[in-house]
C-alpha cells in the first residue's frame, strides 16, 4: 500500500527544521514510557516467578552424602543446634513437653485453620515460614505473631541450601527476614532448612552452612518426632507417629501448607487432647530452651555473653542476640528494615495482581486468536467455493473502459515499470498520472515513455488524498481504479478487478496485493503476512460484508460512489480505510476480487517497515474513531458498525496489542514452570498458524517454500509488528500527531509477464 505521500512542506526548509521533523517522528517520551512499561512488566514477572520458587525446579540434590565431618554430638544430639564461641551445642526438649512445629507456610487456607485449632486448645506453635509465602500472605503471619506463636526462617524459595553459594544462602535468609519485617514488624533468630528435618540429615555439604548460620546468631531447629502428615497416611497414623515414647519431650513436625492438609487439621486437635491427657504441656522453641536452660547445671549456663547480630537478619540494628535461651527469638525490626520489608510486600502485591490478571487476558487473547484462525479457515473455504463455482457471476460482463489513477510523488525508480504494466492491460483503460509536486522528474519520465492513453496531470504537492481526488474529478469513465506509483499490474488485473461491478450494489472492489520483492528475508516475511494476514482476512470480511480496507495498491471504485461520500478524506492517515468505511455507511457493497493481482514493493529495511506500519496502524485507529457513530446507526452504516468495526477492533488492535503476552508467558513458563511443556504448547500454536498459512498459500496458489520462514517470522518479525501497534496506541492515547513519510523505493519490482507473476 502506498501511503508514502508527504503533507505540504515549504520547498526551502532548512536542515534544522528537517531534523526537528525527524525527531518528532518518534517522540522520545513515548519511547521512554514504552521501555519503562516493558521493564516493569519483565520485573514483575521475574519477581512472580521467583516468589513461586520455580526457578530451576529446586529440590534436594543428594540424600546419601557422608557426614564424616559432622561431630557425633550434633548427629546424636537434641533438635536445637546453636554455636557458642564457634562450638556446636545442641539442646533437647524437656520431658513431658511438646514443641509443635509447622513447615512450609503460611497458607491462606490451611494455616488459618491450624491457628484456629491452636487458639481453641490454647497451645502455641512454632512456624517455619517460606519467605515467598510470607510476602504473599502477610496477614496470616501478622495473626500468627499476634496470637503468641513463634516464627522461624524456612528460606525464601524452599531451596536446598546445602548446595548453594554463600551469597545465595545469605540472600535466602535476608529476604525472608525482610518479608517478616514487612508482615509483622519482627525478625527472628530461628531457622530450619528445607529437606533437613532431623539431626542426622546434616552431612558434609550442609555442615558448613549450619556453622555459618550459628556464627550469625541463628538457632537451627530440627525435630525428633515426625508426624509424616505430608504422606496423608490417615488420621490415626499421624497421631501415632507424632506421639513421643516413654514420656520424653519432643520437637514434632507437622505441615500447614504445601498440599492438602485436611488430615492434619483433623488429627491435630485429637493429638493435642491426647497429649494433654498424658500430662504433656505445649510450648515454643524458645520456651523449651528456657526450660532446658533451667534444668542444666549452673556451670553450663552462660550469663551476659553476647554474640553479634545475625548478618542475615536485617533490622536487628541496636539489638544483640544473646546466647541465653531465655531471650525470645523475635526481634523488633528497625525502621529501615521495616520499610524495606513493606516495599517488598508492595512489590509482591503488584506482582500477585498483575500476573494473574495478565494470565486471564492471555486466556481471552488465546481464545480470540484461535477463534480468529478457525473463523478465517471456515469462511475462507466458503468464500473460495462460492467464488469458484462455474455458475457464479457478478452479473453482465463489464467491458467498458475504466480510468486508472496513478498518484505519484518522487517515483522515478518505479513509475516506468508501473505504466508499462498498465500499457499491457487486456482491458481498455485510460491512465491518469497525477504528479503531486515531484522533484525527481517523475512526470517527465511518465511523458517520455510515449504510451497511449496516458495523461499526466501536475499539481503542487498536496498529499495523496488530494492527488486521488484530482484524478477522480478528471477521470473520463464511471469506474476508476486506484493504484500506487510503485505497483505493477498483471495484464488481466484490471479486467478481473472490475467484473464485480456487474452487480449494481457493488461500490468498490479490493484486489489482491502481492509482495514483489520477496527474495530478501524481510520481503519473505511480508509475503507470508500479505498472503495469510491480509488476503485470508479479506475473504472472511468479504463473506461477512464488512470489508474494512481496500488496499491503496489495488482497488476499484464507482466514480459516483467516491464523489458521493466526499472523495478521499485527509482527516486520517489511512485514506483507504477511511473511504472503505464511508462507502459501507453509504450503503454500497465492498467485495474482494482475489484473482486481480498487483505486485507492490514492500519496505526493504526494518526502519522503513516500522514507519510504514506505524502510519497504517495509527491511521486505522483514526478512521475507526472517525466512524465510531456507525455503531449506533441504522441500515448499512449500522451493519458495519456492529459487525465490521468490532471485528477490526478485536482482530487488528486489541488482540495484536495483547498477543505478545503469548510469547512473554511462554518464556516465563519455560524459565519458571516446565520448559518442555511450554515449548510444546508454543509449537502447537505455531502449528495452527502454519496450517492457516498453508491453506492461505494454497488458495492463492503460492509456493510453499516461503513457509519455511514462518517460525523465524513469529519470533522476530511478529514482535516488531506488535511493537509498532503498541507505539501507535500510545500515540493515539497521548494525542500525538504523525506526518506523512516518503519511503525509499528501488524499482526492483518489474513488469509481470502474462501468467507468470512478477519478474
XYZ file of C-alpha atoms in Angstrom:
759
model
C 0.000 0.000 0.000
C 1.376 3.391 -0.988
C 0.809 5.711 1.907
C 4.051 7.384 1.015
C 2.974 10.928 0.267
C 4.007 13.808 2.464
C 1.979 16.703 3.702
C 2.741 20.075 2.090
C 6.079 21.376 3.251
C 7.992 24.525 2.434
C 10.272 23.936 -0.534
C 13.175 25.690 1.154
C 13.032 24.027 4.552
C 16.257 24.471 6.425
C 18.231 21.430 7.611
C 17.480 22.334 11.203
C 13.755 22.198 10.521
C 14.112 18.868 8.742
C 15.978 17.477 11.728
C 13.209 18.678 14.031
C 10.619 16.889 11.877
C 12.653 13.698 12.047
C 12.961 13.939 15.805
C 9.211 14.424 16.123
C 8.553 11.262 14.076
C 9.475 9.120 17.089
C 8.736 11.151 20.223
C 11.294 10.290 22.873
C 8.914 10.500 25.860
C 6.703 7.801 24.347
C 9.691 5.566 23.705
C 10.806 6.045 27.289
C 7.311 5.271 28.565
C 7.152 2.123 26.435
C 10.570 0.962 27.639
C 9.653 1.644 31.263
C 6.421 -0.318 30.875
C 8.337 -3.195 29.302
C 10.937 -3.114 32.077
C 8.205 -3.020 34.693
C 6.413 -5.999 33.153
C 9.610 -8.041 32.959
C 10.488 -7.167 36.563
C 7.040 -8.082 37.821
C 7.085 -11.420 36.031
C 10.582 -12.251 37.264
C 9.521 -11.427 40.811
C 6.398 -13.547 40.483
C 8.407 -16.475 39.158
C 10.918 -16.136 41.988
C 8.104 -15.965 44.553
C 6.698 -19.233 43.338
C 10.050 -20.933 43.899
C 10.018 -22.490 40.466
C 13.367 -21.250 39.225
C 15.335 -24.270 38.139
C 12.822 -26.625 39.793
C 14.770 -26.678 43.086
C 14.818 -29.930 45.005
C 17.137 -31.872 47.263
C 20.124 -32.885 45.204
C 21.757 -35.508 47.426
C 20.387 -37.715 50.172
C 23.266 -40.118 50.857
C 26.267 -37.819 51.363
C 28.814 -38.597 54.041
C 28.618 -36.951 57.485
C 32.204 -37.701 58.475
C 32.946 -34.039 59.229
C 29.872 -33.573 61.435
C 30.505 -34.097 65.190
C 28.731 -37.100 66.670
C 27.428 -34.869 69.441
C 25.478 -32.980 66.821
C 24.241 -36.025 64.904
C 23.103 -37.713 68.110
C 22.155 -34.562 69.993
C 18.962 -32.659 70.617
C 16.937 -30.860 67.926
C 18.081 -27.314 68.790
C 21.532 -26.508 67.360
C 23.379 -23.320 68.236
C 27.018 -22.214 68.424
C 28.845 -20.548 71.262
C 32.376 -19.352 70.634
C 32.474 -21.479 67.498
C 31.499 -24.636 69.410
C 28.378 -26.532 68.355
C 25.849 -27.167 71.075
C 22.534 -28.990 70.971
C 19.621 -28.979 73.362
C 16.692 -31.335 73.734
C 13.071 -30.717 74.621
C 12.344 -31.345 78.362
C 10.378 -34.442 79.292
C 6.601 -34.269 79.048
C 6.905 -31.235 76.770
C 5.838 -30.874 73.157
C 7.083 -28.252 70.733
C 4.630 -28.160 67.814
C 6.473 -27.055 64.677
C 4.899 -26.436 61.304
C 6.684 -26.171 57.964
C 6.093 -24.599 54.530
C 3.523 -21.928 55.408
C 1.866 -19.587 55.552
C -1.093 -20.742 53.509
C -4.253 -18.604 53.382
C -6.467 -21.651 53.889
C -4.642 -24.330 55.877
C -2.556 -22.088 58.153
C -5.593 -20.083 59.207
C -7.369 -23.279 60.228
C -4.306 -24.532 62.115
C -4.209 -21.240 64.016
C -7.893 -21.651 64.869
C -7.171 -25.095 66.327
C -4.248 -23.792 68.375
C -6.376 -20.929 69.678
C -9.229 -23.251 70.604
C -6.858 -25.535 72.534
C -4.783 -22.694 73.992
C -1.447 -24.048 72.817
C 1.306 -22.224 70.904
C 3.138 -23.336 67.801
C 6.411 -22.548 66.093
C 6.001 -21.930 62.364
C 8.917 -22.135 59.959
C 7.881 -19.898 57.109
C 8.850 -19.718 53.470
C 9.683 -16.093 52.693
C 7.906 -16.031 49.344
C 4.730 -17.232 51.052
C 5.155 -14.636 53.804
C 5.354 -11.890 51.192
C 2.209 -13.167 49.502
C 0.136 -13.695 52.664
C 1.372 -11.179 55.251
C -1.979 -11.017 57.080
C -1.664 -14.668 58.102
C 1.804 -14.035 59.556
C 0.579 -10.960 61.406
C -2.163 -13.005 63.056
C 0.306 -15.779 63.828
C 2.592 -13.449 65.761
C -0.249 -11.573 67.441
C -1.627 -14.883 68.757
C 1.661 -15.561 70.601
C 3.104 -18.113 68.206
C 6.742 -18.190 67.236
C 8.115 -17.966 63.698
C 11.349 -19.074 62.079
C 13.037 -18.838 58.672
C 12.500 -21.692 56.206
C 14.339 -19.891 53.347
C 12.668 -17.668 50.763
C 12.183 -20.160 47.933
C 12.365 -23.505 49.776
C 15.716 -24.302 48.197
C 18.214 -26.842 49.499
C 20.908 -24.545 50.893
C 23.444 -27.341 51.165
C 24.356 -26.954 47.515
C 24.066 -23.190 47.112
C 26.670 -20.475 47.190
C 27.315 -18.461 50.338
C 25.716 -15.461 48.639
C 22.569 -17.476 47.882
C 22.356 -18.663 51.497
C 22.639 -15.129 52.816
C 20.115 -13.839 50.278
C 17.554 -16.541 51.037
C 17.628 -15.736 54.740
C 17.836 -11.959 54.388
C 14.872 -11.840 52.006
C 12.779 -13.920 54.381
C 13.682 -11.605 57.244
C 12.600 -8.617 55.137
C 9.294 -10.308 54.420
C 8.766 -10.968 58.146
C 9.600 -7.349 58.931
C 7.105 -6.094 56.382
C 4.402 -8.508 57.501
C 4.699 -8.402 61.314
C 7.396 -5.858 62.127
C 9.779 -8.504 63.506
C 12.781 -10.607 62.582
C 13.693 -13.981 64.070
C 16.691 -15.993 65.225
C 15.182 -19.400 64.434
C 15.999 -21.308 61.274
C 15.047 -24.620 59.735
C 16.496 -25.762 56.435
C 14.272 -27.391 53.845
C 14.831 -31.137 53.342
C 16.583 -31.408 56.734
C 14.130 -32.378 59.464
C 16.311 -34.450 61.814
C 19.899 -34.025 63.002
C 21.151 -36.998 61.028
C 20.193 -35.151 57.828
C 23.263 -32.966 58.336
C 26.074 -34.044 56.009
C 29.452 -32.753 54.922
C 27.824 -30.453 52.366
C 25.343 -28.824 54.729
C 27.507 -28.699 57.853
C 29.383 -25.532 56.730
C 26.032 -23.842 56.184
C 24.926 -24.568 59.751
C 28.253 -23.374 61.117
C 27.856 -20.132 59.208
C 24.303 -19.702 60.477
C 25.471 -20.363 64.024
C 28.111 -17.672 63.666
C 25.371 -15.308 62.517
C 23.443 -15.976 65.723
C 20.807 -18.388 64.461
C 19.461 -21.445 66.243
C 18.864 -24.255 63.750
C 15.770 -26.197 64.746
C 15.376 -29.869 63.898
C 12.852 -32.460 65.063
C 12.991 -35.781 66.803
C 9.414 -36.849 66.116
C 7.770 -36.698 62.673
C 4.032 -36.984 62.111
C 4.700 -37.588 58.408
C 1.387 -35.886 57.689
C 2.689 -34.903 54.250
C 2.168 -38.532 53.209
C -1.512 -38.276 54.193
C -1.375 -41.740 55.830
C -4.617 -41.296 57.758
C -5.525 -39.505 60.985
C -4.736 -42.406 63.331
C -1.227 -42.889 61.920
C -0.477 -39.166 62.068
C -1.383 -39.136 65.757
C 0.583 -42.331 66.429
C 3.729 -41.173 64.629
C 3.617 -37.766 66.351
C 3.492 -39.290 69.855
C 6.869 -39.439 71.688
C 7.802 -42.584 73.602
C 8.189 -43.116 77.337
C 7.128 -39.625 78.350
C 10.057 -37.955 76.603
C 9.806 -34.450 75.273
C 9.681 -33.943 71.527
C 10.031 -31.417 68.738
C 7.199 -32.606 66.492
C 6.820 -31.819 62.816
C 3.518 -31.021 61.094
C 2.826 -29.101 57.885
C 0.421 -26.208 57.460
C 0.966 -25.748 53.702
C 2.417 -27.426 50.647
C -0.567 -29.612 49.823
C -3.879 -30.906 51.082
C -3.725 -30.722 54.876
C -7.231 -31.958 55.667
C -5.875 -34.966 57.585
C -3.547 -32.700 59.567
C -6.474 -30.489 60.561
C -8.464 -33.497 61.678
C -5.576 -35.108 63.561
C -4.201 -32.018 65.283
C -6.985 -31.345 67.843
C -7.203 -35.058 68.711
C -3.432 -35.188 69.151
C -3.388 -32.141 71.445
C -6.119 -33.575 73.647
C -4.391 -36.935 73.773
C -1.054 -35.449 74.825
C -2.665 -33.202 77.428
C -4.402 -36.219 78.902
C -0.966 -37.836 79.239
C 0.271 -34.849 81.215
C 2.166 -33.105 78.436
C 2.493 -29.357 78.104
C 2.981 -27.395 74.880
C 5.473 -24.612 74.316
C 7.525 -22.879 71.646
C 11.159 -23.440 70.712
C 12.208 -20.518 72.918
C 10.081 -21.838 75.770
C 11.614 -25.299 75.512
C 15.114 -23.835 75.511
C 14.265 -21.813 78.594
C 13.113 -24.923 80.408
C 16.203 -26.843 79.346
C 18.430 -23.995 80.463
C 16.844 -24.022 83.891
C 17.449 -27.746 84.262
C 21.116 -27.638 83.290
C 23.914 -27.362 85.762
C 24.980 -23.913 86.876
C 28.340 -24.325 85.209
C 26.726 -24.831 81.819
C 24.888 -21.538 81.949
C 26.408 -18.588 80.111
C 25.461 -15.279 81.691
C 25.758 -11.922 79.995
C 27.625 -13.151 76.928
C 26.588 -11.591 73.668
C 27.121 -12.514 70.073
C 26.913 -10.264 67.042
C 23.555 -9.718 65.388
C 22.887 -12.196 62.559
C 24.208 -10.905 59.267
C 21.210 -12.366 57.525
C 18.843 -10.750 59.991
C 18.298 -7.211 58.721
C 16.560 -4.953 61.160
C 18.411 -6.059 64.262
C 20.496 -2.917 64.479
C 20.647 -1.890 68.112
C 19.604 -5.405 69.196
C 22.010 -8.233 70.031
C 21.300 -11.925 70.060
C 22.225 -13.378 73.385
C 23.240 -16.957 73.901
C 20.864 -17.048 76.833
C 17.875 -19.076 75.593
C 15.595 -17.089 77.863
C 15.924 -14.345 75.260
C 12.899 -14.586 72.925
C 13.517 -15.494 69.286
C 11.678 -12.466 67.882
C 13.325 -9.066 67.419
C 11.627 -5.794 66.620
C 12.663 -4.697 63.138
C 14.372 -1.339 62.911
C 12.840 1.451 60.822
C 14.924 0.895 57.700
C 14.248 -2.831 57.644
C 10.581 -2.260 58.341
C 10.154 -0.009 55.312
C 12.280 -2.225 53.106
C 10.029 -5.120 54.089
C 6.913 -3.113 53.333
C 8.361 -2.154 49.954
C 8.963 -5.840 49.239
C 5.390 -6.688 50.178
C 4.129 -3.848 47.992
C 6.091 -5.139 45.004
C 4.810 -8.648 45.648
C 1.229 -7.366 45.854
C 1.666 -5.740 42.448
C 3.063 -8.977 41.025
C 0.298 -11.031 42.625
C -2.308 -8.821 40.992
C -0.583 -8.235 37.672
C 0.498 -11.720 36.633
C -2.871 -13.458 37.236
C -4.561 -10.524 35.535
C -2.291 -10.850 32.531
C -2.829 -14.601 32.554
C -6.583 -14.013 32.365
C -6.071 -11.587 29.499
C -3.817 -14.171 27.860
C -6.580 -16.761 28.072
C -9.011 -14.381 26.378
C -6.436 -13.441 23.744
C -5.609 -17.089 23.134
C -9.258 -17.944 22.607
C -9.659 -14.918 20.326
C -6.582 -15.815 18.280
C -7.605 -19.444 17.859
C -11.179 -18.345 17.176
C -9.958 -15.994 14.511
C -7.924 -18.741 12.869
C -10.929 -21.056 12.900
C -13.200 -18.338 11.530
C -10.736 -17.458 8.773
C -10.343 -21.078 7.710
C -14.071 -21.796 7.627
C -15.108 -18.558 5.942
C -12.150 -18.522 3.542
C -13.066 -22.014 2.404
C -16.669 -20.990 1.938
C -15.598 -17.848 0.074
C -13.338 -19.863 -2.217
C -16.054 -22.370 -3.068
C -18.599 -19.624 -3.606
C -16.390 -17.547 -5.915
C -15.150 -20.523 -7.938
C -18.494 -22.061 -8.813
C -18.882 -22.444 -12.545
C -22.224 -20.660 -12.477
C -21.043 -17.820 -10.272
C -21.305 -14.418 -11.904
C -21.463 -10.859 -10.683
C -23.850 -10.071 -13.497
C -23.266 -8.840 -17.042
C -19.610 -8.738 -18.005
C -18.015 -5.335 -17.575
C -16.323 -4.396 -20.846
C -16.479 -0.597 -20.938
C -13.238 1.343 -20.453
C -12.136 2.381 -16.986
C -9.849 5.086 -15.651
C -6.691 4.049 -13.808
C -5.429 6.755 -11.446
C -1.757 6.668 -10.504
C -0.828 9.185 -7.780
C 2.910 9.773 -7.882
C 5.364 11.635 -5.705
C 9.062 11.181 -6.482
C 8.565 7.749 -8.049
C 11.347 7.910 -10.649
C 12.564 4.416 -9.733
C 9.131 2.800 -10.196
C 6.922 4.866 -12.488
C 8.163 3.354 -15.745
C 7.505 -0.219 -14.578
C 4.075 0.809 -13.322
C 2.978 2.450 -16.587
C 4.462 -0.278 -18.784
C 2.477 -2.885 -16.858
C -0.720 -0.878 -17.392
C 0.014 -0.496 -21.091
C -0.158 -4.295 -21.402
C -3.658 -4.407 -19.914
C -6.172 -6.634 -21.708
C -8.986 -4.308 -20.617
C -9.484 -0.879 -22.240
C -8.217 1.803 -19.896
C -7.122 5.385 -19.695
C -4.174 6.122 -17.424
C -4.244 9.286 -15.342
C -0.903 10.033 -13.689
C -1.303 12.726 -11.025
C 2.140 14.084 -10.232
C 1.957 15.543 -6.737
C 4.753 18.058 -6.956
C 7.557 15.556 -7.586
C 11.077 16.978 -7.641
C 12.865 13.990 -9.208
C 11.443 14.150 -12.747
C 8.655 11.601 -12.252
C 6.261 13.491 -14.545
C 8.901 13.843 -17.266
C 9.659 10.108 -17.150
C 5.940 9.295 -17.482
C 5.595 11.569 -20.516
C 8.791 10.349 -22.155
C 7.523 6.780 -22.356
C 5.132 7.795 -25.143
C 2.492 5.301 -24.050
C -1.029 5.618 -25.500
C -3.931 6.784 -23.341
C -1.625 8.265 -20.705
C -2.368 11.715 -19.280
C -0.022 13.391 -16.853
C -1.593 15.943 -14.534
C 0.686 18.135 -12.483
C -0.333 19.686 -9.186
C 1.503 21.372 -6.301
C 2.443 18.991 -3.549
C -0.779 18.450 -1.567
C -0.689 14.825 -0.447
C -2.019 11.548 -1.751
C -5.735 12.131 -0.961
C -5.668 15.383 -2.936
C -3.936 13.661 -5.853
C -6.515 10.881 -5.918
C -9.404 13.318 -5.711
C -7.920 15.320 -8.589
C -7.652 12.148 -10.629
C -11.248 11.134 -9.859
C -12.555 14.533 -10.950
C -10.687 14.356 -14.243
C -11.419 10.702 -14.976
C -13.442 10.140 -18.143
C -15.101 6.880 -17.142
C -17.586 5.745 -14.498
C -15.240 3.166 -12.928
C -11.906 4.283 -11.514
C -9.052 2.035 -10.479
C -6.616 3.399 -7.906
C -3.096 2.088 -7.547
C 0.280 3.163 -6.205
C 3.137 4.557 -8.196
C 5.364 1.692 -7.075
C 2.963 -1.093 -8.070
C 2.702 -3.184 -11.246
C -0.381 -4.973 -12.610
C -0.607 -8.214 -14.498
C -2.178 -7.879 -17.959
C -5.551 -9.238 -16.838
C -5.602 -7.479 -13.448
C -7.904 -4.612 -14.433
C -10.305 -6.936 -16.249
C -10.613 -9.218 -13.220
C -10.804 -6.284 -10.821
C -13.797 -4.558 -12.422
C -16.045 -7.572 -13.063
C -17.855 -7.319 -9.676
C -19.313 -4.009 -10.883
C -21.719 -6.124 -12.904
C -23.634 -6.156 -9.608
C -25.204 -2.682 -9.204
C -24.919 -2.950 -5.399
C -21.109 -3.110 -5.555
C -19.494 0.263 -4.980
C -15.868 -0.789 -4.583
C -13.594 -3.799 -5.133
C -10.415 -4.748 -3.270
C -7.720 -6.512 -5.244
C -5.058 -8.994 -4.178
C -1.821 -7.193 -3.283
C 1.332 -9.273 -3.587
C 4.870 -8.620 -2.382
C 7.126 -8.367 -5.397
C 10.497 -8.081 -3.649
C 10.195 -11.291 -1.669
C 13.744 -12.518 -2.263
C 15.017 -10.881 0.941
C 14.253 -12.101 4.454
C 12.122 -9.059 5.264
C 10.351 -9.407 1.924
C 9.653 -13.099 2.568
C 8.219 -12.288 5.995
C 5.961 -9.652 4.476
C 4.940 -12.061 1.733
C 3.682 -14.506 4.358
C 1.876 -11.673 6.109
C 0.208 -10.460 2.898
C -0.982 -13.907 1.875
C -2.124 -15.040 5.294
C -2.900 -11.923 7.279
C -4.295 -9.658 4.590
C -5.813 -11.773 1.854
C -7.185 -14.537 4.093
C -8.712 -11.816 6.242
C -10.284 -10.174 3.194
C -12.003 -13.395 2.218
C -13.538 -13.532 5.684
C -14.586 -9.880 5.673
C -15.940 -10.196 2.135
C -18.232 -13.033 3.124
C -19.395 -11.083 6.198
C -19.915 -7.981 4.014
C -17.775 -5.767 6.194
C -14.502 -5.303 4.263
C -12.569 -2.713 6.315
C -9.882 -1.666 3.817
C -9.396 -1.501 0.083
C -5.604 -1.570 -0.356
C -4.091 1.531 -1.878
C -2.010 -0.693 -4.142
C -5.065 -2.067 -5.957
C -8.677 -1.008 -5.630
C -11.561 -0.080 -7.924
C -14.477 2.270 -7.254
C -17.595 3.617 -8.841
C -16.747 7.239 -9.534
C -20.153 8.437 -8.349
C -19.780 6.467 -5.093
C -16.456 8.123 -4.320
C -17.782 11.594 -5.065
C -20.963 10.823 -3.131
C -19.077 10.333 0.137
C -16.931 13.409 -0.372
C -13.928 11.800 -2.033
C -10.730 10.696 -0.372
C -10.508 12.307 3.052
C -7.462 13.996 4.522
C -8.824 13.550 8.063
C -6.825 10.378 8.636
C -3.527 8.841 7.571
C -5.339 5.750 6.285
C -7.380 7.269 3.490
C -8.022 3.810 2.020
C -9.626 2.534 5.243
C -11.495 5.822 5.646
C -13.066 5.687 2.151
C -13.917 1.985 2.541
C -15.846 2.537 5.774
C -17.528 5.621 4.285
C -18.767 3.545 1.335
C -20.151 0.888 3.698
C -22.004 3.561 5.627
C -23.417 4.973 2.390
C -24.971 1.597 1.578
C -22.519 0.358 -1.039
C -21.239 -3.183 -1.053
C -17.440 -3.674 -0.940
C -16.102 -7.003 -2.239
C -12.819 -8.808 -2.800
C -11.504 -9.984 -6.177
C -8.780 -12.420 -5.224
C -7.710 -13.138 -8.803
C -6.962 -9.479 -9.557
C -3.332 -9.302 -8.524
C -0.989 -6.376 -8.076
C 2.698 -6.586 -7.268
C 3.974 -3.966 -4.888
C 7.359 -3.122 -3.463
C 7.378 -3.731 0.272
C 9.790 -1.773 2.520
C 13.277 -3.186 2.262
C 14.544 -2.222 5.713
C 13.241 -2.536 9.244
C 13.304 1.236 9.680
C 11.132 1.846 6.619
C 8.872 -1.033 7.602
C 8.418 0.458 11.083
C 7.465 3.858 9.666
C 5.022 2.361 7.169
C 3.230 0.077 9.619
C 3.237 2.733 12.319
C 1.363 5.003 9.919
C -1.024 2.249 8.863
C -1.878 1.303 12.447
C -2.351 4.871 13.604
C -4.358 5.762 10.502
C -6.653 2.776 11.022
C -7.321 3.889 14.587
C -8.098 7.377 13.312
C -10.556 6.005 10.747
C -12.318 3.808 13.284
C -12.645 6.714 15.696
C -13.922 8.974 12.913
C -16.687 6.495 12.046
C -17.434 5.422 15.634
C -21.043 6.622 15.396
C -21.765 3.821 12.930
C -22.100 1.533 15.948
C -25.443 3.148 16.779
C -26.573 3.896 13.204
C -29.303 2.061 11.403
C -29.192 0.434 7.997
C -25.921 -0.352 6.171
C -23.939 2.037 8.352
C -25.112 0.254 11.485
C -24.334 -3.126 9.956
C -20.693 -2.204 9.515
C -20.599 -0.518 12.922
C -21.950 -3.554 14.735
C -20.271 -6.283 12.685
C -17.221 -4.949 10.900
C -15.939 -2.425 13.411
C -15.925 -4.825 16.403
C -14.076 -7.408 14.301
C -11.476 -4.876 13.190
C -11.005 -3.550 16.731
C -10.756 -7.065 18.157
C -8.584 -8.669 15.483
C -6.437 -5.741 14.330
C -5.981 -3.735 17.531
C -6.935 -5.423 20.807
C -5.744 -8.957 20.072
C -2.424 -7.910 18.478
C -1.731 -5.483 21.339
C -2.028 -8.286 23.887
C -0.745 -11.088 21.661
C 2.850 -10.550 22.883
C 1.622 -11.979 26.186
C 1.598 -15.377 24.494
C 5.326 -15.145 23.836
C 6.095 -13.464 27.159
C 4.280 -16.138 29.130
C 5.869 -18.839 27.003
C 9.318 -17.595 28.013
C 8.108 -17.184 31.609
C 6.818 -20.760 31.693
C 9.991 -22.107 30.107
C 12.097 -20.486 32.828
C 9.900 -20.884 35.878
C 7.497 -23.761 35.227
C 8.113 -26.512 32.686
C 10.417 -25.912 29.747
C 9.329 -28.919 27.713
C 5.580 -28.469 28.184
C 5.806 -24.748 27.465
C 7.825 -25.309 24.322
C 5.351 -27.912 23.107
C 2.453 -25.514 23.735
C 4.201 -22.786 21.742
C 4.923 -25.218 18.928
C 1.265 -26.253 18.918
C 0.202 -22.627 18.391
C 2.834 -22.321 15.668
C 1.439 -25.451 14.020
C -2.049 -23.922 13.964
C -0.618 -20.812 12.313
C 1.301 -22.975 9.854
C -1.887 -24.794 8.887
C -3.689 -21.500 8.325
C -0.778 -20.093 6.351
C -0.525 -23.275 4.296
C -4.203 -23.096 3.429
C -3.896 -19.415 2.509
C -0.945 -20.239 0.241
C -2.993 -22.984 -1.361
C -5.887 -20.646 -2.084
C -3.531 -18.073 -3.603
C -1.535 -20.757 -5.420
C 1.711 -19.641 -3.848
C 4.871 -21.670 -3.380
C 5.033 -23.367 -0.014
C 8.795 -22.945 0.342
C 8.306 -19.487 1.823
C 6.577 -21.087 4.797
C 9.995 -22.265 5.967
C 10.426 -18.676 7.147
C 7.309 -18.804 9.322
C 8.959 -19.858 12.645
C 11.542 -17.091 12.381
C 8.825 -14.661 11.345
C 6.888 -15.494 14.500
C 9.962 -14.944 16.676
C 11.306 -11.737 15.108
C 9.016 -10.062 12.568
C 5.791 -10.516 14.514
C 7.311 -8.924 17.610
C 8.221 -5.864 15.559
C 4.641 -5.570 14.320
C 3.370 -5.828 17.891
C 5.692 -3.033 19.000
C 4.548 -0.880 16.098
C 0.927 -1.334 17.110
C 1.664 -0.623 20.761
C 3.559 2.501 19.716
C 0.528 3.559 17.648
C -1.767 3.015 20.634
C 0.488 5.183 22.808
C 0.444 7.889 20.128
C -3.344 7.723 19.896
C -3.759 7.747 23.680
C -1.463 10.743 24.124
C -2.958 12.701 21.236
C 0.252 12.716 19.203
C 0.389 13.725 15.563
C 2.156 11.838 12.789
C 3.358 13.243 9.484
C 3.370 11.505 6.154
C 6.715 9.970 5.307
C 8.143 9.035 1.951
C 9.543 5.502 1.770
C 12.661 4.816 -0.243
C 11.951 2.756 -3.351
C 14.301 0.711 -5.513
C 12.109 -0.121 -8.502
C 13.092 -3.789 -8.334
C 9.507 -4.987 -8.945
C 9.404 -5.343 -12.724
C 6.580 -5.617 -15.199
C 4.920 -9.046 -14.906
C 4.571 -11.242 -17.932
C 1.191 -12.851 -18.668
C 0.504 -15.679 -16.242
C 3.965 -15.603 -14.721
C 3.569 -13.111 -11.905
C 6.419 -10.782 -11.138
C 9.806 -10.995 -12.777
